[in-house]
XYZ file of N, CA and C in Angstrom:
246
model
N 0.846 -1.177 0.000
C 0.000 0.000 0.000
C 0.889 1.236 0.000
N 0.693 2.110 -0.988
C 1.516 3.308 -1.090
C 0.764 4.597 -0.807
N -0.569 4.559 -0.838
C -1.366 5.761 -0.579
C -2.549 5.398 0.309
N -2.806 6.252 1.288
C -3.911 6.027 2.214
C -4.638 7.350 2.413
N -5.944 7.336 2.119
C -6.749 8.540 2.217
C -7.915 8.276 3.154
N -7.887 8.889 4.324
C -8.999 8.811 5.270
C -9.867 10.032 5.048
N -11.046 9.835 4.495
C -11.953 10.965 4.290
C -13.306 10.669 4.920
N -13.314 9.884 5.959
C -14.556 9.516 6.626
C -15.334 10.709 7.111
N -16.605 10.741 6.795
C -17.480 11.808 7.247
C -17.513 13.004 6.326
N -16.559 13.121 5.422
C -16.509 14.287 4.547
C -17.693 14.329 3.587
N -18.127 13.197 3.157
C -19.236 13.130 2.198
C -20.390 12.322 2.774
N -20.603 12.431 4.049
C -21.696 11.713 4.679
C -21.319 10.333 5.179
N -20.039 9.970 5.086
C -19.588 8.672 5.557
C -19.480 8.631 7.069
N -19.128 7.486 7.576
C -18.957 7.315 9.014
C -17.638 7.928 9.458
N -17.642 8.800 10.459
C -16.397 9.402 10.940
C -15.423 8.346 11.475
N -14.166 8.602 11.333
C -13.116 7.730 11.832
C -12.916 8.029 13.317
N -12.836 7.006 14.127
C -12.665 7.209 15.572
C -11.222 7.478 15.951
N -10.284 6.833 15.281
C -8.869 7.034 15.590
C -8.019 6.410 14.491
N -6.760 6.780 14.472
C -5.787 6.162 13.570
C -5.118 5.061 14.383
N -5.184 3.810 13.924
C -4.618 2.713 14.713
C -3.095 2.766 14.811
N -2.572 2.268 15.914
C -1.114 2.208 16.109
C -0.445 1.345 15.041
N -1.192 0.402 14.498
C -0.635 -0.498 13.480
C -0.324 0.219 12.171
N -0.647 1.503 12.060
C -0.314 2.251 10.851
C 1.196 2.211 10.602
N 1.971 2.080 11.646
C 3.428 2.001 11.512
C 3.902 0.801 10.717
N 3.028 -0.174 10.495
C 3.376 -1.366 9.721
C 3.339 -1.123 8.214
N 2.820 0.005 7.787
C 2.689 0.297 6.350
C 3.999 0.895 5.832
N 5.002 0.072 5.752
C 6.371 0.519 5.451
C 6.536 1.120 4.059
N 5.639 0.806 3.104
C 5.759 1.333 1.747
C 4.897 2.574 1.516
N 4.195 3.016 2.544
C 3.291 4.154 2.408
C 4.058 5.424 2.041
N 3.616 6.091 0.964
C 4.249 7.325 0.502
C 3.347 8.537 0.695
N 2.020 8.319 0.671
C 1.065 9.418 0.793
C 0.057 9.097 1.876
N -0.139 10.051 2.783
C -1.153 9.929 3.823
C -1.995 11.199 3.789
N -3.301 11.031 3.596
C -4.207 12.167 3.534
C -5.331 11.945 4.532
N -5.607 12.965 5.313
C -6.642 12.893 6.342
C -7.538 14.113 6.194
N -8.826 13.865 6.001
C -9.739 14.999 5.866
C -10.894 14.876 6.842
N -11.789 15.785 6.763
C -12.917 15.938 7.680
C -13.461 14.613 8.214
N -13.968 14.684 9.414
C -14.700 13.552 9.947
C -13.968 12.692 10.953
N -12.754 13.043 11.312
C -12.061 12.240 12.311
C -12.455 12.726 13.700
N -12.681 11.793 14.598
C -13.148 12.132 15.935
C -12.011 12.387 16.917
N -10.821 11.984 16.583
C -9.688 12.183 17.489
C -8.749 13.222 16.890
N -8.036 13.921 17.723
C -7.121 14.945 17.239
C -5.679 14.574 17.553
N -5.406 13.289 17.650
C -4.069 12.834 18.003
C -3.664 11.685 17.081
N -2.431 11.738 16.609
C -1.883 10.647 15.806
C -0.982 9.798 16.690
N -0.946 8.492 16.447
C -0.104 7.633 17.286
C 1.386 7.851 17.020
N 2.216 7.572 18.017
C 3.680 7.682 17.879
C 4.195 6.805 16.742
N 3.521 5.714 16.469
C 3.944 4.778 15.418
C 3.926 5.415 14.028
N 3.320 6.584 13.918
C 3.304 7.299 12.643
C 4.728 7.560 12.151
N 5.658 7.736 13.054
C 7.049 7.987 12.707
C 7.755 6.789 12.103
N 7.126 5.632 12.129
C 7.712 4.430 11.553
C 7.425 4.304 10.055
N 6.721 5.274 9.494
C 6.414 5.251 8.058
C 7.625 5.775 7.292
N 8.629 4.952 7.195
C 9.949 5.354 6.708
C 9.982 5.835 5.262
N 8.981 5.503 4.444
C 8.959 5.952 3.050
C 7.954 7.057 2.792
N 7.343 7.587 3.835
C 6.324 8.618 3.689
C 6.922 9.898 3.110
N 6.336 10.367 2.017
C 6.811 11.561 1.327
C 5.849 12.737 1.442
N 4.542 12.433 1.533
C 3.528 13.485 1.485
C 2.478 13.268 2.556
N 2.183 14.335 3.297
C 1.113 14.306 4.287
C 0.206 15.495 4.015
N -1.085 15.228 3.922
C -2.084 16.288 3.762
C -3.115 16.145 4.868
N -3.297 17.183 5.628
C -4.361 17.235 6.629
C -5.329 18.322 6.183
N -6.536 17.946 5.869
C -7.555 18.899 5.447
C -8.610 18.996 6.534
N -8.607 20.082 7.256
C -9.587 20.422 8.277
C -9.344 19.860 9.671
N -8.769 18.668 9.871
C -8.637 18.165 11.244
C -7.908 19.144 12.149
N -8.380 19.240 13.359
C -7.772 20.117 14.356
C -6.816 19.290 15.216
N -5.718 18.914 14.647
C -4.721 18.149 15.380
C -4.067 19.061 16.398
N -4.128 18.672 17.645
C -3.569 19.524 18.697
C -2.045 19.451 18.731
N -1.491 18.284 18.523
C -0.040 18.111 18.491
C 0.323 17.021 17.501
N 1.551 17.045 17.069
C 2.080 15.977 16.223
C 2.988 15.118 17.084
N 3.050 13.825 16.813
C 3.919 12.953 17.602
C 5.389 13.357 17.464
N 6.157 13.168 18.519
C 7.599 13.442 18.460
C 8.267 12.609 17.375
N 7.695 11.470 17.067
C 8.276 10.570 16.076
C 8.266 11.162 14.669
N 7.590 12.301 14.448
C 7.596 12.937 13.130
C 9.011 13.269 12.686
N 9.901 13.486 13.618
C 11.288 13.785 13.293
C 12.001 12.636 12.599
N 11.425 11.448 12.649
C 12.025 10.270 12.018
C 11.622 10.140 10.552
N 10.729 11.005 10.068
C 10.234 10.914 8.687
C 11.234 11.583 7.742
N 12.314 10.896 7.446
C 13.439 11.455 6.685
C 13.113 11.719 5.220
N 12.132 11.020 4.650
C 11.801 11.190 3.222
C 10.656 12.167 2.992
N 10.142 12.766 4.057
C 9.002 13.672 3.951
C 9.370 14.910 3.135
N 8.620 15.144 2.049
C 8.861 16.276 1.147
C 7.770 17.328 1.245
N 6.550 16.891 1.553
C 5.422 17.822 1.554
C 4.532 17.567 2.767
N 4.280 18.649 3.511
C 3.389 18.588 4.662
C 2.432 19.764 4.555
N 1.151 19.473 4.349
C 0.160 20.536 4.201
C -0.929 20.349 5.253
N -1.251 21.429 5.933
C -2.349 21.419 6.896
C -3.226 22.615 6.585
N -4.474 22.330 6.254
C -5.418 23.404 5.927
C -6.667 23.249 6.711
């Protein structure tokens, strides 16, 4: 899996309750997009284990903090929060 787009609730879908800690297992993930409808405002520390992640887009979520593990995302080229 190279791209993951969570858009729950944006178009009438069921809101996402949380991002699972197991997201760190997606070692080939290059794109992560999160838009409206998430019920939690915290990402797990395991997010930093996405060693091939290049692009992160957050559309609308009110994330209060980013995990300290974000510093481990060495291939990250684009980070957008709107």
